[in-house]
CSV table of C-alpha atoms in Angstrom, one decimal:
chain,number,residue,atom,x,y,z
A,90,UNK,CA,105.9,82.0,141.8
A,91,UNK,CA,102.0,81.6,141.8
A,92,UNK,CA,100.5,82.2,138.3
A,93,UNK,CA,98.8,85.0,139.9
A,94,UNK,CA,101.7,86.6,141.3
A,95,UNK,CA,103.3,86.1,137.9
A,96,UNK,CA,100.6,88.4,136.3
A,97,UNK,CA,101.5,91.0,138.7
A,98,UNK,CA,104.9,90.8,137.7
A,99,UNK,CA,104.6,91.2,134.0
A,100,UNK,CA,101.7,93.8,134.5
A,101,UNK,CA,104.6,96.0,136.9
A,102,UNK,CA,107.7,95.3,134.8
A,103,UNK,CA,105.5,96.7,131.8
A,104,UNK,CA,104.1,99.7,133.6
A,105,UNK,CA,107.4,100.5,135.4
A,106,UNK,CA,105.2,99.9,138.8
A,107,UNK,CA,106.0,98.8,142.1
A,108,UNK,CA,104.1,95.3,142.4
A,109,UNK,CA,102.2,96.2,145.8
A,110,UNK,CA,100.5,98.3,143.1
A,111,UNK,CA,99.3,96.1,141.2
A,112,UNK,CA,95.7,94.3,142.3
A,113,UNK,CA,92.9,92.7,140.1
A,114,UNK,CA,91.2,95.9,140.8
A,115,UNK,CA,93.8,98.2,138.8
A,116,UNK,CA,92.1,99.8,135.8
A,117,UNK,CA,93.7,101.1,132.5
A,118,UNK,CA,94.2,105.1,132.5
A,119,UNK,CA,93.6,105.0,136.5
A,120,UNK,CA,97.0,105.8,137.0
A,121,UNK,CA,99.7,107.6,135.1
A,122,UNK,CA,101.7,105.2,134.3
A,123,UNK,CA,98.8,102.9,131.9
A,124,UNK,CA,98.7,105.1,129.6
A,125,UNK,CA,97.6,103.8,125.8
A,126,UNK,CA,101.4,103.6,125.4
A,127,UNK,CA,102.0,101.8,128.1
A,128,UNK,CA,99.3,99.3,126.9
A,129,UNK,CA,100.9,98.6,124.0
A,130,UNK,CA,104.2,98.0,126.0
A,131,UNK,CA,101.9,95.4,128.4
A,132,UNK,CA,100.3,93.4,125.7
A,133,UNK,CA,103.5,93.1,124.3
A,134,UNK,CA,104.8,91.5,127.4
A,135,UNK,CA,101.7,89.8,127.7
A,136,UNK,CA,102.1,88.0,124.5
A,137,UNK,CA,106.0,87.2,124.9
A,138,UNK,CA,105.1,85.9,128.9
A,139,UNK,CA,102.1,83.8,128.0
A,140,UNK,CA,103.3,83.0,124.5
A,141,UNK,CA,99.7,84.4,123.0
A,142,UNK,CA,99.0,86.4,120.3
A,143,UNK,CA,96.2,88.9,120.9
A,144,UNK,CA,93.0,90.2,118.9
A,145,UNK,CA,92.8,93.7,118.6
A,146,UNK,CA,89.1,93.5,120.0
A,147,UNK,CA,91.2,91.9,123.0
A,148,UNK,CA,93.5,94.5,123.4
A,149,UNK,CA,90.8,96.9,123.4
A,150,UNK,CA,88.8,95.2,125.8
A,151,UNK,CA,91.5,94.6,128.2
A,152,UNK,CA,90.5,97.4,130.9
A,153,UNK,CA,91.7,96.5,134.0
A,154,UNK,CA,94.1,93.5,135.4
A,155,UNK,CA,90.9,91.1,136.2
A,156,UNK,CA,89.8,91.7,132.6
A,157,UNK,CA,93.2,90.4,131.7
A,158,UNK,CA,92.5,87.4,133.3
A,159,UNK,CA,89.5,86.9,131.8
A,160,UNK,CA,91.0,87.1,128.4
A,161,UNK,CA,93.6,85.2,128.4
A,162,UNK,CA,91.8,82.5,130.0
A,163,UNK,CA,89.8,82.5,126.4
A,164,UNK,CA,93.6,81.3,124.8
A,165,UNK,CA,94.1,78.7,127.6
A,166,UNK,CA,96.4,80.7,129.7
A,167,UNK,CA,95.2,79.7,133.6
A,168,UNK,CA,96.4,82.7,135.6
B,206,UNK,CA,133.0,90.5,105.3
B,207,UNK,CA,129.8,92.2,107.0
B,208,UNK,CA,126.7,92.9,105.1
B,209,UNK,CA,124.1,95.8,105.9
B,210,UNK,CA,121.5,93.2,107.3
B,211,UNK,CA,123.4,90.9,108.7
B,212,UNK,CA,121.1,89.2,111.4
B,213,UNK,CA,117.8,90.8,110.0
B,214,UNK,CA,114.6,89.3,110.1
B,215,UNK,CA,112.9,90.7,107.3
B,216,UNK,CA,109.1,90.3,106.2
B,217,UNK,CA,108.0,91.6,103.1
B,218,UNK,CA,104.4,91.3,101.6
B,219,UNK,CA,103.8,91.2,97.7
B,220,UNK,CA,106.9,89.6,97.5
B,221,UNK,CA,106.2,87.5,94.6
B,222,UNK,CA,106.2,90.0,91.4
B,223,UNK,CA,108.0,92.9,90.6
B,224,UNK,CA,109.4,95.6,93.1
B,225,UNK,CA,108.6,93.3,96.2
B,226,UNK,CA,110.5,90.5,94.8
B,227,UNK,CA,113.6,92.4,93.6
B,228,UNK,CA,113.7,93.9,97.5
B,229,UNK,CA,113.5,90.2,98.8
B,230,UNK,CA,116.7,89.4,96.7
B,231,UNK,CA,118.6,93.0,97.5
B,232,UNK,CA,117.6,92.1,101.8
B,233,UNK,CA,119.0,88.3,101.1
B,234,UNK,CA,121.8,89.3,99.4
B,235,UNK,CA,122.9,91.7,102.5
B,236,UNK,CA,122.5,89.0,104.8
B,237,UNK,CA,118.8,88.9,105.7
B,238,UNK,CA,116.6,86.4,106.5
B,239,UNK,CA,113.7,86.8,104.3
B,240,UNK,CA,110.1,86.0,105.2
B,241,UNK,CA,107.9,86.2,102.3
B,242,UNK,CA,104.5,86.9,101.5
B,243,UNK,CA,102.0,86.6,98.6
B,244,UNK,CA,98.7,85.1,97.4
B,245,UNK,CA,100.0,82.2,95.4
B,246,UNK,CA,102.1,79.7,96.9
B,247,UNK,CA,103.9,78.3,94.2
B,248,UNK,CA,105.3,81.7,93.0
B,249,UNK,CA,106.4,82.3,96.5
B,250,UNK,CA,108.0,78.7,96.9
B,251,UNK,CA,109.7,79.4,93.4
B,252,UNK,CA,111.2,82.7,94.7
B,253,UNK,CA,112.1,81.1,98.4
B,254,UNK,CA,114.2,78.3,96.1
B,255,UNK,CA,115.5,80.8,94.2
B,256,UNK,CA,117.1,82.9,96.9
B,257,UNK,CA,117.9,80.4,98.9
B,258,UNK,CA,120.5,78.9,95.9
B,259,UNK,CA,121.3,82.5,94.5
B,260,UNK,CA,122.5,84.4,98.7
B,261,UNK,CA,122.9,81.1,100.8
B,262,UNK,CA,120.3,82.4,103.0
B,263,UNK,CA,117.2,81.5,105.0
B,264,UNK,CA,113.7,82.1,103.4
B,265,UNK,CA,110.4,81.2,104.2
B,266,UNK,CA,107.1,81.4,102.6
B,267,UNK,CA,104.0,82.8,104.1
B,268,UNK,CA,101.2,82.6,101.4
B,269,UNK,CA,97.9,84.8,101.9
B,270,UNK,CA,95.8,87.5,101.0
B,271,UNK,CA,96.5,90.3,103.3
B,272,UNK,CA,93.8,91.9,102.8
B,273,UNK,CA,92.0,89.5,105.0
B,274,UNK,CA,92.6,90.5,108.7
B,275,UNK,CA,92.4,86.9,109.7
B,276,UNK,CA,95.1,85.6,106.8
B,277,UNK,CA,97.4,87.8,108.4
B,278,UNK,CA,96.6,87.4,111.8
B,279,UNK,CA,97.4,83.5,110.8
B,280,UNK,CA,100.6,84.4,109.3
B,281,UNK,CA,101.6,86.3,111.8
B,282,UNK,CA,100.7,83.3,114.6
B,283,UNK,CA,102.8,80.6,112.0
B,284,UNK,CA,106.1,83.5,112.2
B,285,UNK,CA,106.0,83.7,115.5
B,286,UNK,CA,105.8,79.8,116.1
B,287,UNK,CA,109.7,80.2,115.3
B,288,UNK,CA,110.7,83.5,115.5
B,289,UNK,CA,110.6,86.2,118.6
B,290,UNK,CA,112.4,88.6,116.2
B,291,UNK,CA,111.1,91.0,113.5
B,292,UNK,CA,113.7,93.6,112.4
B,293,UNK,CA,111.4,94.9,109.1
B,294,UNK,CA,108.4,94.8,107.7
B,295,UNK,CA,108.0,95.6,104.3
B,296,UNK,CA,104.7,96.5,103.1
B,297,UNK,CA,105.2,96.4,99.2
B,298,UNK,CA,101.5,94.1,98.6
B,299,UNK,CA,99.0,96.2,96.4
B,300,UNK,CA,96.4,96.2,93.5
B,301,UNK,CA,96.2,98.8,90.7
B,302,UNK,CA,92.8,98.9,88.7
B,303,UNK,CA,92.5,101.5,86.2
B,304,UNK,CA,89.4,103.7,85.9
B,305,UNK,CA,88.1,106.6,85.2
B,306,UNK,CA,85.7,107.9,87.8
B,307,UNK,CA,82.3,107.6,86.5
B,308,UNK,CA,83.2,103.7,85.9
B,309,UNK,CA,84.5,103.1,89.3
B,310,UNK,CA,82.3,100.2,91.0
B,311,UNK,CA,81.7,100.2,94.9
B,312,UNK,CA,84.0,96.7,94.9
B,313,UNK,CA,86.8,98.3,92.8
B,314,UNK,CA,86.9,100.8,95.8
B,315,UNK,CA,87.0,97.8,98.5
B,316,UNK,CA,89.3,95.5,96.9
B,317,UNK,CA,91.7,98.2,96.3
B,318,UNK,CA,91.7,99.9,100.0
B,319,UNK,CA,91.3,96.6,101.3
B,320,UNK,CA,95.0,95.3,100.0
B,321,UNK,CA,96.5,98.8,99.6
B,322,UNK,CA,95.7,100.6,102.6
B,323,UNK,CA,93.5,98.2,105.5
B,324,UNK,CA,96.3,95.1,104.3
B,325,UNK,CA,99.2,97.5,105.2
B,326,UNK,CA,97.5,98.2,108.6
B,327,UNK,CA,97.0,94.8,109.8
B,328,UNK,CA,100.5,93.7,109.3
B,329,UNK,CA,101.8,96.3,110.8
B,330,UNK,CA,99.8,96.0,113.9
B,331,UNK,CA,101.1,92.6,114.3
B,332,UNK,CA,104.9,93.6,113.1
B,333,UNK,CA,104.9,96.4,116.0
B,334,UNK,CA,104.4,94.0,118.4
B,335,UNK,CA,107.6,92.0,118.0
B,336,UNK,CA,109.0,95.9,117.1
B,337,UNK,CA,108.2,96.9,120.8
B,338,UNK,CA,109.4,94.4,122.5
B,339,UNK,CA,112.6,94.6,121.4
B,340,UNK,CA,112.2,98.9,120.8
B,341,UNK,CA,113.8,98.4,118.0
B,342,UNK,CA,112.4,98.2,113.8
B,343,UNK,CA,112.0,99.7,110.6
B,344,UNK,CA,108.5,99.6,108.9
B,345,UNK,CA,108.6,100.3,105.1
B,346,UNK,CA,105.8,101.6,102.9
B,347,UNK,CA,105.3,101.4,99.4
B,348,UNK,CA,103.3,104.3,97.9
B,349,UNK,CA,103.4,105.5,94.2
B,350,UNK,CA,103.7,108.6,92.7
B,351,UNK,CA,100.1,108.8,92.0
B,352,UNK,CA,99.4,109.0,95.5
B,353,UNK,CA,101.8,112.4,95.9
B,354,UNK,CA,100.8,113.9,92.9
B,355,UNK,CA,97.3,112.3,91.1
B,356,UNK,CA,96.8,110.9,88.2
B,357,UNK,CA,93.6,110.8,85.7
B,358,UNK,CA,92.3,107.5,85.4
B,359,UNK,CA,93.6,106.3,88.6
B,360,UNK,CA,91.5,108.3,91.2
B,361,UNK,CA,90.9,105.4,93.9
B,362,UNK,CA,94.2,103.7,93.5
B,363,UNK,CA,96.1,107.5,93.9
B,364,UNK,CA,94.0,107.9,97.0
B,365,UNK,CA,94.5,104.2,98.5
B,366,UNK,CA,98.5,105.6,98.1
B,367,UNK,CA,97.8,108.7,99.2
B,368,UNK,CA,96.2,106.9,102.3
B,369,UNK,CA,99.9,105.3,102.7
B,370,UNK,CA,101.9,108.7,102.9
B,371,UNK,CA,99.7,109.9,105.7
B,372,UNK,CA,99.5,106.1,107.5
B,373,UNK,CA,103.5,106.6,107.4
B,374,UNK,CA,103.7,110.0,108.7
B,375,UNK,CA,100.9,109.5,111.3
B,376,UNK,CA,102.9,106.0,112.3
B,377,UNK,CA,106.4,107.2,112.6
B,378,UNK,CA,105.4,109.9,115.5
B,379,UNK,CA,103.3,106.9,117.2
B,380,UNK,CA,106.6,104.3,116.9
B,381,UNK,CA,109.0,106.6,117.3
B,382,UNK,CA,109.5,106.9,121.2
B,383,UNK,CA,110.0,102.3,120.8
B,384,UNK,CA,113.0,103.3,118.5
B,385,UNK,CA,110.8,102.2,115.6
B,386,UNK,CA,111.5,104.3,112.3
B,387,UNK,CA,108.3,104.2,109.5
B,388,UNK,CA,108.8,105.5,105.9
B,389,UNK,CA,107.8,105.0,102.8
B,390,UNK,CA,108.9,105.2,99.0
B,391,UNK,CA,107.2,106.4,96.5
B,392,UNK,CA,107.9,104.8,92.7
B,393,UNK,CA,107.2,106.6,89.5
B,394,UNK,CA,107.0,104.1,86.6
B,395,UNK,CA,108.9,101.1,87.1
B,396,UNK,CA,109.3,98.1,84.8
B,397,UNK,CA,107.2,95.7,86.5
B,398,UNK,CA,103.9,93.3,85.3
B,399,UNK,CA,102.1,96.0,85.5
B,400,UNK,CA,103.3,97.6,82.7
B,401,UNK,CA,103.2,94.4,80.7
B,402,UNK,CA,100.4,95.4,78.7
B,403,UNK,CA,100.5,98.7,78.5
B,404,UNK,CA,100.4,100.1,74.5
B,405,UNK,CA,104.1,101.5,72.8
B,406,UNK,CA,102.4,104.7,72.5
B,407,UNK,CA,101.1,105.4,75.9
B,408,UNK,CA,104.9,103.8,77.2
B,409,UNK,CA,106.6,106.6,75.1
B,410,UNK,CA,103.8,109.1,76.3
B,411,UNK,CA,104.8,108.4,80.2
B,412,UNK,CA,108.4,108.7,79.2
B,413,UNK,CA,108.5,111.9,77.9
B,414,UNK,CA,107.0,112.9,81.3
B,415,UNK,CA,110.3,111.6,83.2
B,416,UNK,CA,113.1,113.5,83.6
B,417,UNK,CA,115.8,110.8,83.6
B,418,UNK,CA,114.3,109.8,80.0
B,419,UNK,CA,113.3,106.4,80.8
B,420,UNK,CA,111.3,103.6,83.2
B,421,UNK,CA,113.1,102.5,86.2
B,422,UNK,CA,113.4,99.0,87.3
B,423,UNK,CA,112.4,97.1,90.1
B,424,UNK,CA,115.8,96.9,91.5
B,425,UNK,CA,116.4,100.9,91.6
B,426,UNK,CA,113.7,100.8,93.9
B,427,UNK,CA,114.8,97.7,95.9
B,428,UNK,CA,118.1,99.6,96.3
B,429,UNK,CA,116.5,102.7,98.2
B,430,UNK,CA,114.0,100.2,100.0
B,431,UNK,CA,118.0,98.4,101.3
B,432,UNK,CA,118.8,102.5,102.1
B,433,UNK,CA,115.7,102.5,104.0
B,434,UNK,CA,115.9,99.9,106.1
B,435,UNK,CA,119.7,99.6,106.6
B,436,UNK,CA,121.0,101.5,110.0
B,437,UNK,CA,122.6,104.1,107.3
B,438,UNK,CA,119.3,105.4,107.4
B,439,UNK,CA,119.2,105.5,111.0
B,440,UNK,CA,118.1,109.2,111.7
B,441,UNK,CA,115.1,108.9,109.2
B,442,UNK,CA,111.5,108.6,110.0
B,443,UNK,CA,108.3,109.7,108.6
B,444,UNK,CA,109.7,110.2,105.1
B,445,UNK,CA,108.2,109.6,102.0
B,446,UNK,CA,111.4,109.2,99.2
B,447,UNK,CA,110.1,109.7,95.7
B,448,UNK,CA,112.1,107.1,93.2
B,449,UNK,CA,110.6,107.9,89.9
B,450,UNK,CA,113.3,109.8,87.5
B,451,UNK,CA,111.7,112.9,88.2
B,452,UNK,CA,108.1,111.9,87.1
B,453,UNK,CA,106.1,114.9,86.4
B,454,UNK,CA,102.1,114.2,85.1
């Protein structure tokens, strides 16, 4: 499994999506099922997955799957 | 022969003194593991020795001031180096500073919020996250009496408690759908340091206002806090129990 493809996995298993529906593109409340519930469901399995603990401010700012990237590039994660 | 907590992981702030310590032993002594929090490290050590040799049980010591975000994000970071299970958080860490209002300083107001209220938050933002993972978790306020029914003299502390019964209430509907139950106990006068210096005549004065006749102790409380947090109490959320011999100002 690619670390990208990995991503896509936890971001689906949290969100109870298909994978095809995940992308970089995919922004938070742009479908039903990334709610602000859900995103405390994903940065939960963000953190177990990548073994990170999150800022807030991170979990605030994380907006779409590329911005995911972004941050946990900032706590050595290479995705 | 089981034990209500049997395979707990327990983390309890302001576990040092008084009420916090007293529920540290009553979770040990039902089989959790206890992960304890204060300012001063020896105290804590002391207490993690002491529990240790008294319920043959796990403890470990976790020394900061919560009401610094970045203590407790630290703390948090060093618990989860070891553990991917939190069971309970007790939030039992707070400040009491007398004062009538007209005395009250600006930093009197910070210092209290800060540890009463903002401390509680912060640990609880971090103790939800292990919570959701596994849907599962009990979070456990302590308020006071003066936050549910006011007190003179104690204007900013009553509304940094006060500030706890509606963080509870307001929690338990956001946790609830992870299986998460949030409540919180309210103690009347309780036999604690805090009531180390207070006069004979203002001691008999606040027991003549309790029903019961007399100040509780730590443990009475510790005992509901074990309720609580125990699956007996397993269809209770957003409650605020009131332990304080029927306290009446």
């Amino acid at each position: 499994m690619t670390q990208n493809s990995r991503l896509y996995t936890v971001f689906a298993e949290a969100l109870g999506v298909q994978i095809d529906q995940i992308s970089d593109e995919l922004k938070y409340n742009s479908i039903p099922s990334w709610d602000s519930t859900a995103h405390m469901v994903l940065i939960a399995a963000l953190e177990d997955a990548y073994d990170v603990m999150l800022d807030t401010d991170d979990i605030i700012d994380m907006s779409s799957v590329v911005k995911a990237k972004e941050i946990l590039a900032k706590y050595d994660v290479v995705v | 022969m089981t034990k209500q907590l049997d395979g707990r992981k327990a983390f309890i702030t302001g576990a040092s003194k008084g009420i916090g310590k007293a529920i540290a032993h009553s979770f040990a002594e039902q089989g959790a593991e206890v992960h304890l929090n204060a300012r001063n490290k020896n105290d804590l050590e002391a207490l993690a020795e002491e529990i240790r040799g008294r319920h043959n049980c796990k403890a470990y010591v976790y020394p900061c001031d919560i009401s610094n975000p970045e203590d407790v994000k630290q703390a948090f970071v060093n618990y989860r180096a070891t553990n991917r299970q939190l069971d309970i958080l007790v939030n039992n860490a707070g400040i009491m500073q007398n004062s009538l209002l007209g005395m009250v300083l600006p930093e009197h107001i910070l210092q209290t919020f800060s540890t009463n209220v903002f401390g509680s938050v912060y640990c609880a933002q971090l103790a939800s996250r292990f919570m959701m993972r596994q849907r599962s978790g009990v979070i456990l306020n302590i308020g006071s009496i003066v936050g549910e029914e006011g007190r003179s003299g104690q204007s900013v502390y009553g509304a940094s408690k006060s500030a706890i019964t509606g963080f509870t209430k307001s929690l338990a509907k956001e946790l609830a759908g992870f299986d998460i139950r949030v409540n919180a106990i309210s103690p009347g006068m309780i036999e604690t340091e805090l009531l180390e210096g207070l006069a004979e005549n203002k001691r008999l004065e606040a027991i003549s206002n309790i029903a019961l006749g007399r100040i509780g102790s730590a443990n009475e409380v510790a005992q509901v806090a074990l309720f609580l947090v125990s699956d007996a109490a397993s269809y209770i959320t957003g409650q605020v129990i009131g332990v304080d011999g029927g306290m009446a100002f």
